[in-house]
Amino acid sequence: MSELTISNIVKYFDQTKALDNINVGVKENEFIAILGPSGCGKTTLLRSVAGFIEPTSGTIKFGEKVFFDNREAVPVEDRQLGMVFQHFALWPHMTTKQHLEYPLKSKQNKKRFDVAQRQEMVRHTLKLVELDGFENRYPNELSGGQKQRVALARAIVAQPKILLMDEPLSALDAHLKQTMVQEIKRIHHIMKTTILYVTHDQAEAMSLADRIIVMNKGKIEQIDTPYNLYHYPQTPFVAKFVSKAFLVEGNWEGDKFCPASAPDTTWQGAEVASYFKENKLYPVRPEELSLMTSSSTGKGLLGIVKDKQFLGRETRYMVDAVGKELEIISNSFHISEIDEKVYVTKH
Ligand code: ATP
């Protein structure tokens, strides 16, 4: 059974339909990333679960408890949530310890935990996020990574049932981001809380989440594991946004595909989603393609190398083939030069 159930959620801001019939069941302790381009509705969905936004219609339930339906909207403070925002949202006049004590002083938490328990929770959480020793520092005496740890600690100290995170790492540099991704994974493993995590960064979503909700224009395109999204996209948007795939035109015969521009070539595609088969397309990822300088068999898509970038571990080619530019990620050994004629094959 789903712990968090989001059913038929629609949200209009005036004429803008920010959420268009959203349905998701999140399991207990599941880590769900909400991924999509700017303006697709990620934050609106997260804030609807939090209670900061009232949907226009639909239902949000946590177990048997109704968070929102057409009769009631439970206030934010009664939903037992933790939240982490993009820009930390720390209070300059409070120390690290005071940030952690603050949520425990709410009426609800004073009822749930006695003084000794609350002190222990602060101590335990400081240790969990590795901030012991920084209790008495103010935000301006902390690094970016430490500030984000304080924000995370404040969100989890009261042991929320759901942790909501909105682009929590986007203010950090690439290296720190990587460290914090590992940290968040470690903390989720220990805390075992249900997490909804908004990001537009595909790599971040893939490395963190059990499942990813891919959104586009207020709708869900696909909900799946990172592996399945990457290997088995169900829609053109997911194929392009997640797998960076190119949609080659051609004809399907059962599970075999023949590109329109290379009649002697066949690609196997038993696992390709029905949408692509019905629309005479094959989603192919850059690393599934290879370049050959000649084709003894005449198989492969004939093309011209337009650009070549040596990236160390690999080389990225842009090849003019099938009337469009195809991206090909190859190993880093030199194969072809710009303006050279090549054959593109799929392995
Ligand atoms: P980003 O990655 O840029 O933060 P997002 O996917 O989180 O984008 P939302 O902030 O949920 O997108 O916005 C979804 C749509 O709703 C957008 O078209 C946005 O302009 C609109 N929108 C969001 N909040 C409001 C508001 N308070 N009033 C009017 N329109 C809004």
Coordinates of C-alpha atoms and ligand atoms in Angstrom, one line a residue:
M1 CA 0.0 0.0 0.0
S2 CA 1.2 3.5 -0.7
E3 CA 2.1 5.7 2.2
L4 CA 1.6 9.0 0.3
T5 CA -1.1 9.0 -2.3
I6 CA -1.5 11.8 -4.7
S7 CA -4.7 11.5 -6.7
N8 CA -6.0 13.5 -9.7
I9 CA -4.3 16.7 -8.5
V10 CA -4.9 19.7 -10.7
K11 CA -3.6 23.2 -9.9
Y12 CA -4.4 26.4 -11.8
F13 CA -2.7 29.7 -11.3
D14 CA -5.3 31.9 -13.1
Q15 CA -5.1 30.6 -16.6
T16 CA -1.9 28.6 -16.1
K17 CA -2.5 24.8 -15.5
A18 CA 0.6 24.1 -13.4
L19 CA -0.5 20.6 -12.5
D20 CA -2.5 18.5 -14.9
N21 CA -4.1 15.4 -13.2
I22 CA -1.1 14.2 -11.2
N23 CA -1.4 10.6 -9.8
V24 CA 1.4 9.1 -7.7
G25 CA 1.7 6.5 -5.0
V26 CA 4.8 6.8 -2.9
K27 CA 5.8 3.8 -0.8
E28 CA 7.0 3.9 2.8
N29 CA 10.6 5.1 3.1
E30 CA 10.9 5.5 -0.7
F31 CA 13.2 8.2 -2.1
I32 CA 11.4 9.8 -5.0
A33 CA 12.9 12.5 -7.2
I34 CA 10.7 14.9 -9.2
L35 CA 12.6 15.7 -12.3
G36 CA 11.8 18.0 -15.2
P37 CA 12.7 21.3 -16.9
S38 CA 12.0 24.7 -15.5
G39 CA 8.3 25.6 -15.2
C40 CA 7.1 22.0 -15.5
G41 CA 5.4 22.0 -12.1
K42 CA 7.9 20.3 -9.8
T43 CA 7.8 22.9 -7.0
T44 CA 4.0 23.3 -7.3
L45 CA 3.6 19.6 -6.7
L46 CA 6.0 19.6 -3.7
R47 CA 4.4 22.6 -2.2
S48 CA 1.0 21.0 -2.6
V49 CA 2.2 18.1 -0.5
A50 CA 3.6 20.4 2.0
G51 CA 0.4 22.4 2.3
F52 CA 1.8 25.8 1.2
I53 CA -0.3 25.5 -2.0
E54 CA -3.9 24.4 -2.2
P55 CA -4.6 22.4 -5.3
T56 CA -7.6 23.3 -7.4
S57 CA -8.9 19.8 -7.1
G58 CA -7.8 16.3 -6.2
T59 CA -6.8 14.4 -3.1
I60 CA -3.5 14.0 -1.1
K61 CA -3.5 11.4 1.6
F62 CA -0.8 10.1 3.9
G63 CA -1.8 6.6 4.9
E64 CA -5.4 7.1 6.0
K65 CA -4.9 10.7 7.0
V66 CA -6.3 13.2 4.5
F67 CA -3.9 16.1 3.8
F68 CA -6.1 17.7 1.2
D69 CA -9.4 17.0 -0.5
N70 CA -12.4 19.0 -1.5
R71 CA -13.6 19.3 2.1
E72 CA -10.4 19.9 4.1
A73 CA -6.8 21.2 3.9
V74 CA -4.6 20.1 6.9
P75 CA -2.3 23.0 7.9
V76 CA 1.4 22.6 7.1
E77 CA 2.4 22.2 10.8
D78 CA 0.0 19.3 11.2
R79 CA 1.5 17.2 8.4
Q80 CA 4.7 16.2 10.2
L81 CA 7.0 17.2 7.4
G82 CA 10.6 18.4 7.1
M83 CA 11.6 20.8 4.4
V84 CA 14.9 21.8 2.8
F85 CA 15.0 24.7 0.4
Q86 CA 17.4 25.7 -2.4
H87 CA 18.9 28.7 -0.6
F88 CA 19.2 27.1 2.9
A89 CA 16.8 29.7 4.5
L90 CA 18.8 29.9 7.7
W91 CA 18.3 32.6 10.3
P92 CA 21.4 34.8 10.6
H93 CA 20.8 35.4 14.3
M94 CA 20.6 31.8 15.3
T95 CA 23.4 29.3 16.0
T96 CA 23.5 25.8 14.5
K97 CA 22.1 24.4 17.8
Q98 CA 19.3 27.0 17.9
H99 CA 18.3 26.1 14.4
L100 CA 17.8 22.5 15.5
E101 CA 16.0 23.4 18.7
Y102 CA 13.5 25.6 16.9
P103 CA 11.3 23.0 15.2
L104 CA 11.2 21.0 18.4
K105 CA 9.6 24.0 20.3
S106 CA 6.4 23.8 18.2
K107 CA 3.2 23.0 20.1
Q108 CA 2.9 19.6 18.3
N109 CA 6.5 18.6 19.0
K110 CA 6.4 19.7 22.7
K111 CA 3.5 17.4 23.0
R112 CA 5.3 14.5 21.2
F113 CA 8.6 14.7 23.0
D114 CA 9.7 15.6 26.5
V115 CA 12.7 18.0 27.3
A116 CA 15.2 15.2 27.7
Q117 CA 14.1 13.6 24.4
R118 CA 14.4 16.9 22.6
Q119 CA 17.9 17.5 23.9
E120 CA 18.9 14.0 22.8
M121 CA 17.3 14.5 19.3
V122 CA 19.4 17.7 18.8
R123 CA 22.6 15.9 19.9
H124 CA 21.9 12.8 17.8
T125 CA 21.0 14.9 14.6
L126 CA 24.1 17.1 15.0
K127 CA 26.2 13.9 15.0
L128 CA 24.2 12.4 12.1
V129 CA 25.0 15.3 9.8
E130 CA 28.5 15.6 11.2
L131 CA 28.1 19.1 12.7
D132 CA 29.1 18.3 16.3
G133 CA 31.7 20.9 17.2
F134 CA 29.8 23.6 15.1
E135 CA 26.9 23.9 17.6
N136 CA 27.6 27.5 18.5
R137 CA 28.5 28.9 15.1
Y138 CA 26.2 31.4 13.3
P139 CA 25.4 30.9 9.6
N140 CA 28.0 33.5 8.5
E141 CA 30.7 31.4 10.2
L142 CA 29.9 28.3 8.2
S143 CA 30.8 27.1 4.7
G144 CA 28.2 26.5 2.0
G145 CA 28.2 22.7 2.6
Q146 CA 28.0 23.2 6.4
K147 CA 25.0 25.6 5.9
Q148 CA 23.2 23.0 3.9
R149 CA 23.9 20.4 6.6
V150 CA 22.3 22.8 9.1
A151 CA 19.3 23.2 6.8
L152 CA 19.1 19.4 6.5
A153 CA 19.5 18.8 10.2
R154 CA 16.7 21.4 11.0
A155 CA 14.4 19.5 8.6
I156 CA 15.0 16.1 10.1
V157 CA 15.5 16.8 13.8
A158 CA 11.8 16.3 14.7
Q159 CA 11.8 12.9 12.8
P160 CA 9.4 13.9 10.1
K161 CA 7.3 11.3 8.3
I162 CA 8.1 12.9 5.0
L163 CA 11.1 15.0 4.0
L164 CA 10.5 17.4 1.2
M165 CA 13.6 18.8 -0.6
D166 CA 13.4 21.6 -3.3
E167 CA 16.7 21.8 -5.3
P168 CA 18.7 21.5 -2.1
L169 CA 22.1 21.3 -3.7
S170 CA 21.7 23.8 -6.5
A171 CA 23.6 26.6 -4.7
L172 CA 26.6 24.3 -4.1
D173 CA 29.6 23.8 -6.5
A174 CA 30.0 20.5 -8.4
H175 CA 32.4 19.0 -6.0
L176 CA 30.4 19.8 -2.9
K177 CA 27.3 18.6 -4.6
Q178 CA 28.8 15.2 -5.1
T179 CA 29.7 15.0 -1.4
M180 CA 26.3 16.1 -0.3
V181 CA 24.6 13.5 -2.6
Q182 CA 26.5 10.8 -0.8
E183 CA 25.6 12.4 2.6
I184 CA 21.9 12.6 1.7
K185 CA 22.0 8.9 0.7
R186 CA 23.7 7.9 3.9
I187 CA 21.2 9.9 6.0
H188 CA 18.2 8.5 4.1
H189 CA 19.6 5.0 4.7
I190 CA 19.8 5.6 8.5
M191 CA 16.6 7.7 8.9
K192 CA 14.4 5.6 6.6
T193 CA 12.0 8.5 5.9
T194 CA 9.9 9.0 2.8
I195 CA 11.6 11.7 0.6
L196 CA 10.3 13.8 -2.2
Y197 CA 13.2 15.6 -3.9
V198 CA 12.8 18.2 -6.6
T199 CA 15.6 18.7 -9.1
H200 CA 16.2 19.6 -12.7
D201 CA 19.5 17.8 -12.6
Q202 CA 19.2 14.4 -14.2
A203 CA 22.4 13.0 -12.7
E204 CA 21.4 14.0 -9.2
A205 CA 18.0 12.4 -9.5
M206 CA 19.5 9.2 -10.9
S207 CA 22.1 8.8 -8.2
L208 CA 19.7 9.5 -5.3
A209 CA 16.3 8.2 -6.1
D210 CA 14.6 4.8 -5.9
R211 CA 12.2 6.1 -8.5
I212 CA 11.9 9.3 -10.5
I213 CA 8.8 11.2 -11.5
V214 CA 9.6 12.8 -14.9
M215 CA 7.4 15.8 -15.4
N216 CA 6.8 18.0 -18.5
K217 CA 4.3 20.8 -18.8
G218 CA 2.4 20.0 -15.6
K219 CA 2.0 16.3 -16.5
I220 CA 3.8 13.1 -15.5
E221 CA 5.6 11.6 -18.4
Q222 CA 6.8 8.5 -16.7
I223 CA 7.4 7.2 -13.1
D224 CA 10.1 4.6 -13.0
T225 CA 13.5 3.5 -11.6
P226 CA 16.5 5.4 -12.9
Y227 CA 17.6 2.3 -14.8
N228 CA 14.3 1.8 -16.5
L229 CA 13.9 5.5 -17.4
Y230 CA 17.3 5.4 -19.0
H231 CA 17.0 2.1 -20.8
Y232 CA 13.3 1.9 -21.5
P233 CA 11.9 5.4 -22.0
Q234 CA 8.1 5.4 -22.7
T235 CA 7.8 8.8 -24.3
P236 CA 9.8 11.0 -26.7
F237 CA 10.3 13.5 -23.9
V238 CA 11.8 11.0 -21.5
A239 CA 14.0 9.6 -24.3
K240 CA 15.4 13.0 -25.0
F241 CA 15.5 14.5 -21.5
V242 CA 16.8 11.5 -19.6
S243 CA 18.5 9.3 -22.1
K244 CA 19.7 12.1 -24.4
A245 CA 18.4 9.9 -27.2
F246 CA 17.9 10.8 -30.8
L247 CA 14.7 9.6 -32.5
V248 CA 15.6 8.0 -35.8
E249 CA 12.8 7.6 -38.4
G250 CA 12.2 4.3 -40.2
N251 CA 10.0 1.3 -40.3
W252 CA 9.2 -1.4 -37.8
E253 CA 8.6 -5.0 -38.7
G254 CA 7.7 -6.8 -35.4
D255 CA 10.7 -6.1 -33.2
K256 CA 13.1 -5.2 -36.0
F257 CA 13.7 -1.6 -37.1
C258 CA 15.0 -0.4 -40.4
P259 CA 16.2 3.3 -40.5
A260 CA 14.6 5.1 -43.5
S261 CA 17.9 6.3 -44.8
A262 CA 19.7 2.9 -44.6
P263 CA 17.4 0.1 -46.0
D264 CA 20.0 -2.6 -45.6
T265 CA 20.4 -1.9 -41.8
T266 CA 18.3 -3.5 -39.1
W267 CA 18.3 -2.8 -35.4
Q268 CA 16.7 -5.1 -32.8
G269 CA 14.2 -3.4 -30.5
A270 CA 12.0 -5.9 -28.6
E271 CA 12.2 -3.6 -25.6
V272 CA 11.4 -0.3 -27.4
A273 CA 8.1 1.2 -26.1
S274 CA 5.0 0.9 -28.2
Y275 CA 4.7 4.7 -28.7
F276 CA 7.9 4.7 -30.8
K277 CA 6.9 1.6 -32.8
E278 CA 3.5 3.2 -33.6
N279 CA 5.2 6.4 -34.7
K280 CA 7.9 4.7 -36.8
L281 CA 10.7 5.9 -34.5
Y282 CA 13.7 4.4 -32.8
P283 CA 15.2 6.1 -29.7
V284 CA 18.9 5.7 -29.9
R285 CA 21.4 6.9 -27.2
P286 CA 24.8 8.5 -28.2
E287 CA 26.8 5.7 -26.6
E288 CA 24.9 3.0 -28.5
L289 CA 26.3 4.3 -31.7
S290 CA 29.7 3.6 -33.3
L291 CA 31.6 5.2 -36.2
M292 CA 33.3 3.3 -39.0
T293 CA 35.3 4.9 -41.7
S294 CA 34.1 2.4 -44.3
S295 CA 31.4 -0.2 -44.6
S296 CA 32.3 -3.4 -46.4
T297 CA 28.7 -4.6 -46.0
G298 CA 27.1 -1.2 -46.9
K299 CA 25.3 -1.3 -43.5
G300 CA 25.0 1.8 -41.3
L301 CA 23.9 5.3 -41.7
L302 CA 26.0 7.3 -44.1
G303 CA 27.2 10.6 -42.6
I304 CA 29.8 13.4 -42.4
V305 CA 31.6 14.3 -39.2
K306 CA 30.7 17.9 -38.4
D307 CA 32.3 18.3 -35.0
K308 CA 34.6 16.3 -32.7
Q309 CA 35.4 17.0 -29.1
F310 CA 38.1 15.0 -27.3
L311 CA 36.9 14.8 -23.6
G312 CA 39.7 12.5 -22.3
R313 CA 37.8 9.4 -21.3
E314 CA 35.6 9.6 -24.5
T315 CA 35.2 11.5 -27.7
R316 CA 32.0 13.2 -28.7
Y317 CA 31.2 13.4 -32.4
M318 CA 28.4 15.3 -34.1
V319 CA 27.6 13.6 -37.4
D320 CA 25.4 14.8 -40.1
A321 CA 23.3 11.7 -40.9
V322 CA 19.7 10.9 -41.7
G323 CA 19.4 14.6 -42.6
K324 CA 20.0 15.7 -38.9
E325 CA 22.9 15.9 -36.5
L326 CA 23.5 12.7 -34.5
E327 CA 25.5 12.8 -31.3
I328 CA 27.9 9.8 -30.9
I329 CA 29.9 9.1 -27.8
S330 CA 32.8 6.9 -28.6
N331 CA 35.9 5.8 -26.8
S332 CA 38.7 8.4 -26.7
F333 CA 40.9 6.8 -29.5
H334 CA 40.9 8.8 -32.7
I335 CA 38.6 7.4 -35.3
S336 CA 37.5 10.1 -37.6
E337 CA 38.2 13.7 -38.5
I338 CA 35.9 16.6 -39.2
D339 CA 34.4 16.5 -42.8
E340 CA 35.3 12.8 -43.1
K341 CA 32.7 10.4 -44.5
V342 CA 31.6 7.8 -41.9
Y343 CA 29.1 5.0 -41.4
V344 CA 27.1 5.1 -38.1
T345 CA 26.2 1.7 -36.7
K346 CA 24.4 0.7 -33.6
H347 CA 25.8 -1.9 -31.2
Ligands
ATP1 P1 11.7 25.6 -11.7 O1 12.6 24.4 -12.0 O2 12.1 26.8 -12.6 O3 11.7 26.0 -10.3 P2 9.2 24.2 -11.6 O4 9.2 22.9 -12.4 O5 9.4 24.0 -10.1 O6 10.2 25.2 -12.2 P3 6.7 25.6 -10.8 O7 7.4 26.6 -10.0 O8 6.0 24.5 -10.1 O9 7.8 24.9 -11.8 O10 5.8 26.3 -11.8 C1 4.9 25.7 -12.7 C2 4.1 26.7 -13.5 O11 3.2 27.4 -12.6 C3 5.0 27.7 -14.2 O12 4.4 28.1 -15.4 C4 4.9 28.9 -13.3 O13 5.1 30.1 -14.0 C5 3.5 28.8 -12.7 N1 3.4 29.4 -11.3 C6 4.1 28.9 -10.2 N2 3.7 29.6 -9.1 C7 2.9 30.5 -9.5 C8 2.2 31.6 -8.8 N3 2.3 31.7 -7.5 N4 1.4 32.4 -9.6 C9 1.2 32.2 -10.9 N5 1.9 31.2 -11.6 C10 2.7 30.4 -10.9

